[in-house]
Coordinates of N, CA and C in Angstrom, one line a residue:
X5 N 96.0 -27.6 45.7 CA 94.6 -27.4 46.2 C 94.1 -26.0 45.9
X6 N 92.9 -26.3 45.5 CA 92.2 -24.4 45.4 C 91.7 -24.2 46.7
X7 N 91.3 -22.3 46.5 CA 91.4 -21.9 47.6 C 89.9 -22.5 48.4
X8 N 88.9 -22.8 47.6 CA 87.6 -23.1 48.0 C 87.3 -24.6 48.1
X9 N 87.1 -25.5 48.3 CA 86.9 -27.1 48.0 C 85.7 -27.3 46.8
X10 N 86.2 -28.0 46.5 CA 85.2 -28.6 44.4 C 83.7 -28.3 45.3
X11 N 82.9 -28.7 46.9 CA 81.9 -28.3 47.2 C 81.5 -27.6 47.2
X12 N 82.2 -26.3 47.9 CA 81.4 -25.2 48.1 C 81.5 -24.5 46.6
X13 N 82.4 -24.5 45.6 CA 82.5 -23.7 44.4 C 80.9 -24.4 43.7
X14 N 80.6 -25.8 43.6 CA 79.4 -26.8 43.3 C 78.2 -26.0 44.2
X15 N 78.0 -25.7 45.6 CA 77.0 -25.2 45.9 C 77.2 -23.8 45.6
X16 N 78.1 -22.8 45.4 CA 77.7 -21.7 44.7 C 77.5 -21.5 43.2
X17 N 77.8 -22.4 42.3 CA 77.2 -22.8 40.9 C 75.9 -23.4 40.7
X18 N 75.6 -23.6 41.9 CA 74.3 -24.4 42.0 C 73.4 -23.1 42.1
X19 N 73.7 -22.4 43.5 CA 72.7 -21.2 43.7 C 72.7 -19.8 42.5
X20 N 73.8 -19.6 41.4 CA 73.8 -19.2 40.6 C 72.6 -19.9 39.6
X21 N 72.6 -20.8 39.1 CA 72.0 -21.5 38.4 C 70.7 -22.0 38.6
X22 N 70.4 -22.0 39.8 CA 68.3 -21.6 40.3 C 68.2 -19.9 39.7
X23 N 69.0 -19.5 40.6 CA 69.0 -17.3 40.8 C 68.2 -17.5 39.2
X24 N 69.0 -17.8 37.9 CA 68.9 -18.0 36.5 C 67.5 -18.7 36.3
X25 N 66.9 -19.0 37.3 CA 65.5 -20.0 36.8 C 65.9 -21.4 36.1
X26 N 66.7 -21.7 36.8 CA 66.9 -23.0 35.4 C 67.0 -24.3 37.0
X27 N 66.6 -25.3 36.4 CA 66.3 -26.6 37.2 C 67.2 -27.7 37.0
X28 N 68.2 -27.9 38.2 CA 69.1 -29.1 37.9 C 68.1 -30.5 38.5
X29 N 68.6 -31.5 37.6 CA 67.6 -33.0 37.4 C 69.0 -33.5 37.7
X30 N 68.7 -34.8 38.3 CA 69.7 -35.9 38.6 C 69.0 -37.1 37.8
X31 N 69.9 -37.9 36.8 CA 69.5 -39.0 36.3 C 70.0 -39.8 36.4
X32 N 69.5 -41.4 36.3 CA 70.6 -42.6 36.3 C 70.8 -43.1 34.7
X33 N 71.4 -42.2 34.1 CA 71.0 -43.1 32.5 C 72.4 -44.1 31.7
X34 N 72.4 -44.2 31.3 CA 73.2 -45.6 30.6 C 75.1 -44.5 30.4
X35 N 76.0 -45.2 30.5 CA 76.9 -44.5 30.9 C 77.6 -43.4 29.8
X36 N 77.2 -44.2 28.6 CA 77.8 -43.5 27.7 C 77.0 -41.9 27.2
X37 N 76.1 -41.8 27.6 CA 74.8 -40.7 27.6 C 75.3 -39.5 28.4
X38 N 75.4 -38.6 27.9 CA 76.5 -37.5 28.6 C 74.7 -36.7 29.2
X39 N 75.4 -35.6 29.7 CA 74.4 -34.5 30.5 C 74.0 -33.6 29.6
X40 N 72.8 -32.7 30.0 CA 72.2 -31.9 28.8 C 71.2 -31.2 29.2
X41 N 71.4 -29.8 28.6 CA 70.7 -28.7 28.8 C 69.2 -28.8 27.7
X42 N 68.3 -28.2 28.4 CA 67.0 -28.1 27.5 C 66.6 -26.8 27.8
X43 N 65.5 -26.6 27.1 CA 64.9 -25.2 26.9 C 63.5 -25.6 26.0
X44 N 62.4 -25.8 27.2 CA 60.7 -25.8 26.9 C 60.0 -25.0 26.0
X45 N 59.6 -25.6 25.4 CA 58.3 -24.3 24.9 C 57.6 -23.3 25.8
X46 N 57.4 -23.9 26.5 CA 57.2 -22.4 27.6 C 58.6 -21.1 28.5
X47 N 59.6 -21.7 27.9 CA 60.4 -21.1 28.0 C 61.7 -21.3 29.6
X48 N 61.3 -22.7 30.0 CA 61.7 -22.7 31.4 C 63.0 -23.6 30.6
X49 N 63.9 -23.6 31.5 CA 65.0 -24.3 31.2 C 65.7 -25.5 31.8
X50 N 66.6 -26.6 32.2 CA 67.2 -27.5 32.9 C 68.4 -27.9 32.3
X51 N 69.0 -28.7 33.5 CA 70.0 -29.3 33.3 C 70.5 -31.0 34.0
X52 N 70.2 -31.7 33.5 CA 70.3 -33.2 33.8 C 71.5 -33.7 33.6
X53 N 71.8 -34.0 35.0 CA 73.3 -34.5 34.8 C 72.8 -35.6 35.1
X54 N 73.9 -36.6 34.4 CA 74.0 -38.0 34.0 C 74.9 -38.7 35.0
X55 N 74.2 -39.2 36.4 CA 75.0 -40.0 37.0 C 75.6 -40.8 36.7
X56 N 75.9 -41.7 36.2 CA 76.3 -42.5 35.3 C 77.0 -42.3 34.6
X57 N 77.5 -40.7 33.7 CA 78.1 -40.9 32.8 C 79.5 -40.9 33.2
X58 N 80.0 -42.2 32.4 CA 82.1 -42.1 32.4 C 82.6 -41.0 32.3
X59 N 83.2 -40.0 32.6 CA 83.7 -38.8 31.8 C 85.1 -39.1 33.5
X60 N 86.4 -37.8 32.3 CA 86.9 -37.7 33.0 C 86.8 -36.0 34.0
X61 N 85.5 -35.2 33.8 CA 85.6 -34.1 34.1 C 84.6 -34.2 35.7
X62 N 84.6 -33.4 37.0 CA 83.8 -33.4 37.8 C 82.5 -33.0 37.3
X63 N 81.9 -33.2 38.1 CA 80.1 -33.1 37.9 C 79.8 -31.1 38.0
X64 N 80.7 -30.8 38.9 CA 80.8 -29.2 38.9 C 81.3 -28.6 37.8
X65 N 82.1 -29.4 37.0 CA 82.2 -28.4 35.9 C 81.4 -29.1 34.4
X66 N 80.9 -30.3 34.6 CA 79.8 -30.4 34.0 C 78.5 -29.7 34.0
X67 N 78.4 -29.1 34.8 CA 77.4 -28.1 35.4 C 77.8 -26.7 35.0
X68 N 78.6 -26.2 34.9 CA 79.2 -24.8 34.5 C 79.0 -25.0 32.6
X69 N 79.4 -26.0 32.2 CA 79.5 -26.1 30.8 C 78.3 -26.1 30.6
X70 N 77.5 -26.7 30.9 CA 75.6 -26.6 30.6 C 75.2 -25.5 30.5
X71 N 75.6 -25.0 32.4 CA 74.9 -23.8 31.8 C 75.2 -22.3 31.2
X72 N 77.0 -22.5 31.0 CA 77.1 -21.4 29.7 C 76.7 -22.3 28.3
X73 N 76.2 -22.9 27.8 CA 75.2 -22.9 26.8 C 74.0 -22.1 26.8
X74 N 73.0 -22.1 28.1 CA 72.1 -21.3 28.3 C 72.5 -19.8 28.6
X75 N 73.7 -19.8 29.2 CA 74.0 -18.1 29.0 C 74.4 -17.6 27.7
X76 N 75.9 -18.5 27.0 CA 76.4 -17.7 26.2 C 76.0 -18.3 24.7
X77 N 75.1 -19.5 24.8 CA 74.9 -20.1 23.7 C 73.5 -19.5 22.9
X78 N 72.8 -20.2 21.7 CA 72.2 -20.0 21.4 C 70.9 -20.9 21.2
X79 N 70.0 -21.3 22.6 CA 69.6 -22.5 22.7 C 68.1 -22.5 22.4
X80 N 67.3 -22.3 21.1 CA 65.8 -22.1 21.1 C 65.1 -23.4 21.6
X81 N 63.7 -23.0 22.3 CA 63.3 -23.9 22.4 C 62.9 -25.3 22.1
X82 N 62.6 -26.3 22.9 CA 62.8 -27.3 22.1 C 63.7 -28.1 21.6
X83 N 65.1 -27.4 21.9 CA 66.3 -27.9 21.7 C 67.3 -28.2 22.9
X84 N 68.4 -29.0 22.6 CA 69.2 -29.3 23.5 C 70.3 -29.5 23.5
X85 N 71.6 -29.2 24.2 CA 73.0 -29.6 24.3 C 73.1 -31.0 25.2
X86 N 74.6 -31.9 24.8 CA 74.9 -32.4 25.0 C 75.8 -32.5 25.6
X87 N 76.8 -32.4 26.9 CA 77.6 -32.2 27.4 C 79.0 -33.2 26.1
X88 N 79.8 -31.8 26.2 CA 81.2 -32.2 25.0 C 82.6 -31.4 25.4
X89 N 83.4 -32.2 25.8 CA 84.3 -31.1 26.9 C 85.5 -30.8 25.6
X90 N 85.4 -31.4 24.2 CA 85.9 -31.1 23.6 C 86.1 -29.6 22.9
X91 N 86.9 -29.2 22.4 CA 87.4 -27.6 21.8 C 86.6 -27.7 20.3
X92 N 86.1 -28.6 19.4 CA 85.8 -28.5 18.4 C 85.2 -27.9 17.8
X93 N 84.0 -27.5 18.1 CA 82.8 -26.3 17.2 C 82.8 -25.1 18.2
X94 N 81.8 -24.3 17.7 CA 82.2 -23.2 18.1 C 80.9 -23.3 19.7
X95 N 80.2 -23.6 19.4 CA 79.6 -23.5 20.3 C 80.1 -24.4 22.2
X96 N 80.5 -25.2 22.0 CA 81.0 -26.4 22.5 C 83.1 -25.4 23.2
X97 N 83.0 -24.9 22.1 CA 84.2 -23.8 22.7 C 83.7 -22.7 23.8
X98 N 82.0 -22.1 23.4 CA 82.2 -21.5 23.7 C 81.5 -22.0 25.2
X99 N 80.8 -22.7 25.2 CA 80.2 -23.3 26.5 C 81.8 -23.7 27.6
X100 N 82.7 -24.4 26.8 CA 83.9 -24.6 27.7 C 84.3 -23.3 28.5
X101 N 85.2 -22.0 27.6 CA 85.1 -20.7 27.9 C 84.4 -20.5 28.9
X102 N 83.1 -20.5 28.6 CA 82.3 -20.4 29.5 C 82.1 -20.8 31.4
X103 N 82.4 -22.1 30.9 CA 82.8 -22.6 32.1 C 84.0 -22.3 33.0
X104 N 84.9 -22.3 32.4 CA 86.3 -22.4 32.9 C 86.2 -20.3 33.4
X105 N 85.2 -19.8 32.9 CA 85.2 -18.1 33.3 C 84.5 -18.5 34.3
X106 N 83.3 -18.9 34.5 CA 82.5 -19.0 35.7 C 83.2 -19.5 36.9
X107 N 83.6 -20.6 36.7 CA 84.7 -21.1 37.7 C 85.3 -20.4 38.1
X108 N 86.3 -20.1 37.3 CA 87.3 -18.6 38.0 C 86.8 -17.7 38.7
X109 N 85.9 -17.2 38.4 CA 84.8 -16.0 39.1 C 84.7 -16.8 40.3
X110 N 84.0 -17.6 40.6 CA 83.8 -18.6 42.0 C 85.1 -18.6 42.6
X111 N 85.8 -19.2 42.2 CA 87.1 -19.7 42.6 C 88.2 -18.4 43.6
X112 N 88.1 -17.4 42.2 CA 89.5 -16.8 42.3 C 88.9 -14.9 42.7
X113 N 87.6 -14.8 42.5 CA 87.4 -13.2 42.7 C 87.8 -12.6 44.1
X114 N 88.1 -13.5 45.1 CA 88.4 -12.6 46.0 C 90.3 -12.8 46.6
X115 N 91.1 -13.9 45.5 CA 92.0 -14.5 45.4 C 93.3 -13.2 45.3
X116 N 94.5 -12.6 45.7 CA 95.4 -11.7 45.1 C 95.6 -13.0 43.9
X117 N 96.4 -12.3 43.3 CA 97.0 -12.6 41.8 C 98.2 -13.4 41.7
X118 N 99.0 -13.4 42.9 CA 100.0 -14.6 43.0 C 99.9 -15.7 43.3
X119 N 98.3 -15.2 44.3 CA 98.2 -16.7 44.7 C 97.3 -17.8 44.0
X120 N 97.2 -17.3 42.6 CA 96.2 -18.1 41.7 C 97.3 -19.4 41.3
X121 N 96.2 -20.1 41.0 CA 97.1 -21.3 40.0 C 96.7 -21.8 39.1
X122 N 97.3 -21.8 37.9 CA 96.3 -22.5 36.4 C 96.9 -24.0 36.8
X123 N 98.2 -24.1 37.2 CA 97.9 -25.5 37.3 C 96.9 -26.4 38.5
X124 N 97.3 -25.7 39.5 CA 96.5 -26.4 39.9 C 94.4 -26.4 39.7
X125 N 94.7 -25.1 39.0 CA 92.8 -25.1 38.5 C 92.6 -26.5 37.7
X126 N 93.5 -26.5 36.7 CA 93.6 -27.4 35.7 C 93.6 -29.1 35.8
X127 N 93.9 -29.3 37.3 CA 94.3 -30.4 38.0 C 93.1 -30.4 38.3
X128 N 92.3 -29.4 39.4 CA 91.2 -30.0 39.7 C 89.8 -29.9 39.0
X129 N 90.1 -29.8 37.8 CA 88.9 -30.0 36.9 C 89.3 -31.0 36.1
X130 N 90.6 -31.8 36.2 CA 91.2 -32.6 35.1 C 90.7 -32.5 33.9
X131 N 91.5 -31.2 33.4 CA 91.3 -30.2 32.2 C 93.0 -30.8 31.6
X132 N 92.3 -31.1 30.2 CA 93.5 -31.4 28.9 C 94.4 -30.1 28.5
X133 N 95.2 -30.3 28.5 CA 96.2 -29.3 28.1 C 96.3 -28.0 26.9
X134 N 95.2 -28.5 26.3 CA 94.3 -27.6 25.1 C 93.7 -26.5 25.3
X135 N 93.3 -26.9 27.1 CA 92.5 -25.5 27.7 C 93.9 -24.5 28.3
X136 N 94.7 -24.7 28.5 CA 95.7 -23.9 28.9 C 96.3 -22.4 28.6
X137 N 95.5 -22.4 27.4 CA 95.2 -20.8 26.8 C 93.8 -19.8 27.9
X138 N 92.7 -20.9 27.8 CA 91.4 -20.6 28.0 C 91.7 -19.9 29.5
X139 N 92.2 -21.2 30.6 CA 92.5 -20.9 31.8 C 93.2 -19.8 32.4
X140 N 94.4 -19.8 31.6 CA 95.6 -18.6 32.1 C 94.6 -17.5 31.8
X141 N 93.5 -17.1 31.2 CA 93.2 -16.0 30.5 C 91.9 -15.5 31.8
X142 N 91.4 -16.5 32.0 CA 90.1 -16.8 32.7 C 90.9 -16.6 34.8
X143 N 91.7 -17.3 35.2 CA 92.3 -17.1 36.0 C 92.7 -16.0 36.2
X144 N 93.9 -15.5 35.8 CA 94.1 -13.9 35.6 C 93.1 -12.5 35.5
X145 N 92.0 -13.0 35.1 CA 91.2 -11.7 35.2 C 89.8 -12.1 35.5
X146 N 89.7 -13.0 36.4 CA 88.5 -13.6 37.9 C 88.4 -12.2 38.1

């Protein structure tokens, strides 16, 4: 178990993520339809998570991955991400990264250093073994 429960880490990623001006949407859309960041011509931003979508990752760290696209990504107007928990492009790495840092920051900044866990972070994001670099890196220096 982590030190915080998946809700309160979800309500303080939430209140990060207004602070940022950006507007989480709840949808009901068809299951295979992942979540997704946008960015208006006027400049305002969102994040629509996909009730519905099958995935094996929580909705809180679908939320973290969104919105490091809007922090660390490169998102011009008009354009939009697709939630992809895969390591494959660079961007899609870097939004993961991203996440799994924000997390830790939530999670572990006020944590000593023994009492961290990548496994068990890993567990409760049911994160693939691929990230295991990402984590131990991100864990360690919350």
């Amino acid at each position: 178990m982590l030190p915080n429960t998946l809700d309160d880490v979800e309500q303080e990623l939430d209140a990060r993520i207004r602070a940022f001006g950006t507007r989480i949407e709840f949808q009901e859309w068809e299951c295979n339809d992942p979540d997704v960041v946008v960015k208006l011509k006027d400049g305002s931003t969102g994040i629509v998570i996909n009730e519905n979508f099958q995935t094996r990752y929580p909705i809180v760290y679908r939320k973290a991955h969104e919105f490091s696209h809007l922090i660390f990504g490169n998102l011009d107007f008009g354009e939009s991400y697709h939630f992809s928990a895969g390591l494959r492009n660079g961007e899609e790495i870097l939004a993961n990264q991203g996440a799994v840092k924000m997390l830790c920051g939530i999670i572990y900044s006020h944590v000593p250093l023994e009492e961290r866990s990548i496994e068990k972070f890993m567990v409760a994001f049911n994160l693939p073994s691929e990230y295991e670099e990402i984590v131990t890196e991100a864990v360690y220096s919350a």
